[in-house]
Amino acid sequence: TNNRALDVGCAVGGSSFELAKSFEHVEAFDFSSNFVEAAKRIQSGEELSFRIPVEGEISEEVSVVNEPGVDSEVMKRVNFFQGDACALSEYANSKEGFGTFDAVMLSNRLCRLPDPMAALNAMPKIVNKGGVVVMVTPFTWLEEFTPKSKWLGGFHDPVSQEPLYSKDNLKQIMESLGFEKIHEEQMPLVIREHQRKYQYILSEATGWRRM
């Protein structure tokens, strides 16, 4: 083990900073350069604010606040960069300083990738033996993000017409890559649209240990 963690699709770094409470070093990346830039600004101690909708054209300003325990010492353990989850194998082979990890997290990312298998196939290359991959996903497959030919499930078998579910296929894939499932739970997620409207999402959270 090397006490290093990877946050795939880190957004503005909230989960990365939480990982940094437990790991000596965290690599964190997002496809959005704007997210990465915001994460770096938060990391530098800059006070950020943004506006959230209240009703119609009315909005209010709120400030970014870190979770308890996230101080400057914790935040400096994170290295943020702009990256692509589908290029993890390439990073493992050629990105200087990327290395391997005891923990990898993909939070609400898998069903937004153009090629989910590209990310999954990289796991044995970047996860240390005994290391853990945590995936959180609602399996919301949409062709605007992922070509239907790349979906892990959510369709009928063309021969038997039996429904094929992503959860079952993910288990087969991870086991074939040398991982065993060690945890499973349903994880609720709420996204605010305005003060009276929220999206409620129930993601599947699973943990996989490399054997």
Short mmCIF file of C-alpha atoms in Angstrom, two decimals:
data_model
loop_
_atom_site.label_atom_id
_atom_site.label_comp_id
_atom_site.label_asym_id
_atom_site.label_seq_id
_atom_site.Cartn_x
_atom_site.Cartn_y
_atom_site.Cartn_z
CA THR A 1 0.00 0.00 0.00
CA ASN A 2 1.06 3.61 -0.55
CA ASN A 3 -1.70 5.63 1.17
CA ARG A 4 -2.68 7.35 -2.10
CA ALA A 5 -6.21 7.89 -3.42
CA LEU A 6 -7.73 8.91 -6.76
CA ASP A 7 -10.92 10.93 -7.22
CA VAL A 8 -12.30 10.41 -10.75
CA GLY A 9 -14.66 13.22 -11.71
CA CYS A 10 -13.84 15.38 -8.71
CA ALA A 11 -15.99 18.41 -9.68
CA VAL A 12 -14.94 21.29 -7.40
CA GLY A 13 -13.06 19.07 -4.97
CA GLY A 14 -15.38 18.43 -2.03
CA SER A 15 -14.93 14.65 -2.14
CA SER A 16 -11.20 15.05 -2.85
CA PHE A 17 -10.72 17.03 0.35
CA GLU A 18 -12.66 14.40 2.29
CA LEU A 19 -10.34 11.70 0.90
CA ALA A 20 -7.36 13.81 1.94
CA LYS A 21 -8.46 13.49 5.57
CA SER A 22 -7.59 9.78 5.38
CA PHE A 23 -4.87 9.56 2.71
CA GLU A 24 -1.45 11.17 2.50
CA HIS A 25 -1.90 12.10 -1.16
CA VAL A 26 -4.91 12.44 -3.47
CA GLU A 27 -4.86 12.79 -7.24
CA ALA A 28 -8.12 14.38 -8.42
CA PHE A 29 -9.33 15.27 -11.88
CA ASP A 30 -12.40 16.33 -13.79
CA PHE A 31 -13.19 16.65 -17.50
CA SER A 32 -14.38 20.23 -16.86
CA SER A 33 -11.52 22.71 -16.71
CA ASN A 34 -13.88 25.18 -15.00
CA PHE A 35 -14.50 22.74 -12.16
CA VAL A 36 -10.78 22.10 -11.76
CA GLU A 37 -10.03 25.82 -11.72
CA ALA A 38 -12.69 26.36 -9.02
CA ALA A 39 -11.23 23.48 -6.97
CA LYS A 40 -7.78 25.05 -7.13
CA ARG A 41 -9.15 28.42 -6.07
CA ILE A 42 -10.85 26.84 -3.05
CA GLN A 43 -7.63 24.97 -2.29
CA SER A 44 -5.68 28.25 -2.31
CA GLY A 45 -7.98 29.66 0.37
CA GLU A 46 -9.84 32.04 -1.91
CA GLU A 47 -13.39 32.82 -0.80
CA LEU A 48 -15.80 31.83 -3.56
CA SER A 49 -19.46 32.74 -3.89
CA PHE A 50 -22.12 31.97 -6.47
CA ARG A 51 -25.81 32.60 -7.03
CA ILE A 52 -28.56 30.00 -6.66
CA PRO A 53 -32.11 30.31 -8.04
CA VAL A 54 -34.90 31.04 -5.58
CA GLU A 55 -37.94 31.70 -7.76
CA GLY A 56 -38.23 32.79 -11.37
CA GLU A 57 -35.62 35.47 -11.95
CA ILE A 58 -34.87 35.87 -8.23
CA SER A 59 -31.62 34.42 -6.92
CA GLU A 60 -29.46 34.73 -3.84
CA GLU A 61 -25.72 34.67 -3.26
CA VAL A 62 -24.16 31.90 -1.19
CA SER A 63 -20.54 31.21 -0.23
CA VAL A 64 -18.49 28.04 -0.50
CA VAL A 65 -17.77 26.48 2.90
CA ASN A 66 -15.53 23.47 3.49
CA GLU A 67 -16.67 20.54 5.60
CA PRO A 68 -15.38 20.30 9.21
CA GLY A 69 -11.82 19.04 9.36
CA VAL A 70 -10.88 20.33 5.92
CA ASP A 71 -8.11 22.83 6.62
CA SER A 72 -5.13 24.06 4.62
CA GLU A 73 -2.98 21.11 5.72
CA VAL A 74 -5.59 18.66 4.41
CA MET A 75 -6.21 20.55 1.19
CA LYS A 76 -2.55 20.71 0.20
CA ARG A 77 -2.48 16.90 -0.04
CA VAL A 78 -4.61 17.08 -3.22
CA ASN A 79 -3.27 17.50 -6.75
CA PHE A 80 -6.00 18.71 -9.12
CA PHE A 81 -5.76 18.42 -12.89
CA GLN A 82 -8.02 18.39 -15.93
CA GLY A 83 -8.42 14.85 -17.21
CA ASP A 84 -10.52 12.17 -18.87
CA ALA A 85 -11.78 9.07 -17.05
CA CYS A 86 -11.66 7.15 -20.33
CA ALA A 87 -7.90 7.78 -20.49
CA LEU A 88 -7.00 6.15 -17.16
CA SER A 89 -5.03 3.36 -18.86
CA GLU A 90 -3.01 5.98 -20.72
CA TYR A 91 -2.31 7.85 -17.47
CA ALA A 92 -1.20 4.61 -15.82
CA ASN A 93 1.25 3.96 -18.63
CA SER A 94 2.65 7.40 -19.28
CA LYS A 95 1.48 10.22 -16.96
CA GLU A 96 4.38 11.28 -14.78
CA GLY A 97 3.65 10.97 -11.08
CA PHE A 98 0.27 9.30 -11.58
CA GLY A 99 1.20 5.92 -10.11
CA THR A 100 -1.11 3.49 -8.35
CA PHE A 101 -3.62 3.88 -5.54
CA ASP A 102 -5.04 2.22 -2.44
CA ALA A 103 -8.44 3.79 -3.15
CA VAL A 104 -10.23 4.98 -6.28
CA MET A 105 -13.59 6.74 -6.26
CA LEU A 106 -15.99 7.28 -9.16
CA SER A 107 -18.99 9.17 -7.85
CA ASN A 108 -21.97 9.58 -10.19
CA ARG A 109 -19.58 9.33 -13.11
CA LEU A 110 -19.89 5.89 -14.72
CA CYS A 111 -23.12 6.52 -16.66
CA ARG A 112 -21.84 9.86 -17.94
CA LEU A 113 -18.80 8.43 -19.71
CA PRO A 114 -18.71 7.88 -23.48
CA ASP A 115 -16.91 4.57 -22.85
CA PRO A 116 -17.44 3.19 -19.31
CA MET A 117 -15.43 0.05 -20.05
CA ALA A 118 -12.36 2.15 -20.82
CA ALA A 119 -12.43 3.37 -17.23
CA LEU A 120 -13.25 -0.02 -15.70
CA ASN A 121 -10.56 -1.86 -17.67
CA ALA A 122 -7.96 0.50 -16.20
CA MET A 123 -8.75 -0.45 -12.60
CA PRO A 124 -6.32 -3.41 -12.33
CA LYS A 125 -3.55 -1.15 -13.64
CA ILE A 126 -4.05 1.64 -11.11
CA VAL A 127 -5.38 -0.10 -7.97
CA ASN A 128 -2.90 -1.76 -5.62
CA LYS A 129 -3.57 -5.32 -4.48
CA GLY A 130 -5.90 -5.08 -1.52
CA GLY A 131 -6.96 -1.62 -2.66
CA VAL A 132 -10.58 -0.59 -3.02
CA VAL A 133 -12.68 0.96 -5.79
CA VAL A 134 -15.85 2.80 -4.72
CA MET A 135 -18.43 3.46 -7.41
CA VAL A 136 -21.62 5.45 -6.93
CA THR A 137 -24.01 5.57 -9.89
CA PRO A 138 -27.74 5.74 -10.61
CA PHE A 139 -27.20 3.93 -13.94
CA THR A 140 -28.97 6.74 -15.78
CA TRP A 141 -27.97 5.81 -19.33
CA LEU A 142 -28.59 8.51 -21.94
CA GLU A 143 -27.35 8.46 -25.52
CA GLU A 144 -26.36 12.13 -25.27
CA PHE A 145 -23.55 10.99 -22.97
CA THR A 146 -22.97 7.31 -23.77
CA PRO A 147 -23.61 5.54 -27.10
CA LYS A 148 -26.14 2.78 -26.53
CA SER A 149 -23.60 0.20 -27.67
CA LYS A 150 -21.50 1.17 -24.61
CA TRP A 151 -24.27 0.93 -21.98
CA LEU A 152 -23.57 -1.66 -19.28
CA GLY A 153 -27.27 -2.47 -18.98
CA GLY A 154 -30.71 -0.97 -19.17
CA PHE A 155 -31.79 -2.82 -22.31
CA HIS A 156 -33.19 -6.18 -23.39
CA ASP A 157 -31.09 -9.10 -24.57
CA PRO A 158 -31.46 -9.10 -28.38
CA VAL A 159 -31.91 -12.89 -28.42
CA SER A 160 -33.82 -13.82 -25.27
CA GLN A 161 -35.48 -10.42 -24.78
CA GLU A 162 -34.70 -10.73 -21.07
CA PRO A 163 -33.95 -7.42 -19.33
CA LEU A 164 -30.23 -6.84 -18.73
CA TYR A 165 -29.42 -4.74 -15.67
CA SER A 166 -26.26 -2.70 -15.18
CA LYS A 167 -25.83 -3.88 -11.59
CA ASP A 168 -25.53 -7.52 -12.67
CA ASN A 169 -23.19 -6.76 -15.55
CA LEU A 170 -21.00 -4.55 -13.38
CA LYS A 171 -20.54 -7.44 -10.94
CA GLN A 172 -19.45 -9.77 -13.75
CA ILE A 173 -17.07 -7.14 -15.15
CA MET A 174 -15.42 -6.31 -11.84
CA GLU A 175 -15.01 -9.98 -10.92
CA SER A 176 -13.43 -10.67 -14.30
CA LEU A 177 -10.98 -7.83 -13.60
CA GLY A 178 -9.96 -9.39 -10.29
CA PHE A 179 -12.16 -7.51 -7.82
CA GLU A 180 -14.61 -8.78 -5.20
CA LYS A 181 -17.63 -6.85 -3.98
CA ILE A 182 -17.22 -5.93 -0.32
CA HIS A 183 -20.01 -3.39 0.13
CA GLU A 184 -23.34 -2.32 -1.35
CA GLU A 185 -25.86 0.31 -0.32
CA GLN A 186 -28.41 2.69 -1.79
CA MET A 187 -27.20 6.28 -1.56
CA PRO A 188 -29.70 9.15 -1.91
CA LEU A 189 -28.71 12.34 -3.66
CA VAL A 190 -30.66 15.59 -3.78
CA ILE A 191 -30.04 18.27 -6.43
CA ARG A 192 -31.64 21.66 -5.89
CA GLU A 193 -33.29 23.39 -8.87
CA HIS A 194 -34.86 26.22 -6.86
CA GLN A 195 -36.22 26.70 -3.35
CA ARG A 196 -39.32 24.58 -4.02
CA LYS A 197 -38.04 22.05 -6.54
CA TYR A 198 -35.43 19.34 -6.04
CA GLN A 199 -34.33 16.24 -7.93
CA TYR A 200 -34.21 13.09 -5.78
CA ILE A 201 -31.79 10.43 -7.05
CA LEU A 202 -31.07 7.01 -5.53
CA SER A 203 -27.62 5.85 -6.59
CA GLU A 204 -26.15 2.40 -6.17
CA ALA A 205 -22.97 2.59 -4.12
CA THR A 206 -20.63 -0.40 -4.24
CA GLY A 207 -17.15 -1.16 -2.95
CA TRP A 208 -14.74 -3.53 -4.73
CA ARG A 209 -11.46 -4.87 -3.35
CA ARG A 210 -8.69 -5.96 -5.68
CA MET A 211 -7.74 -9.54 -4.92
#
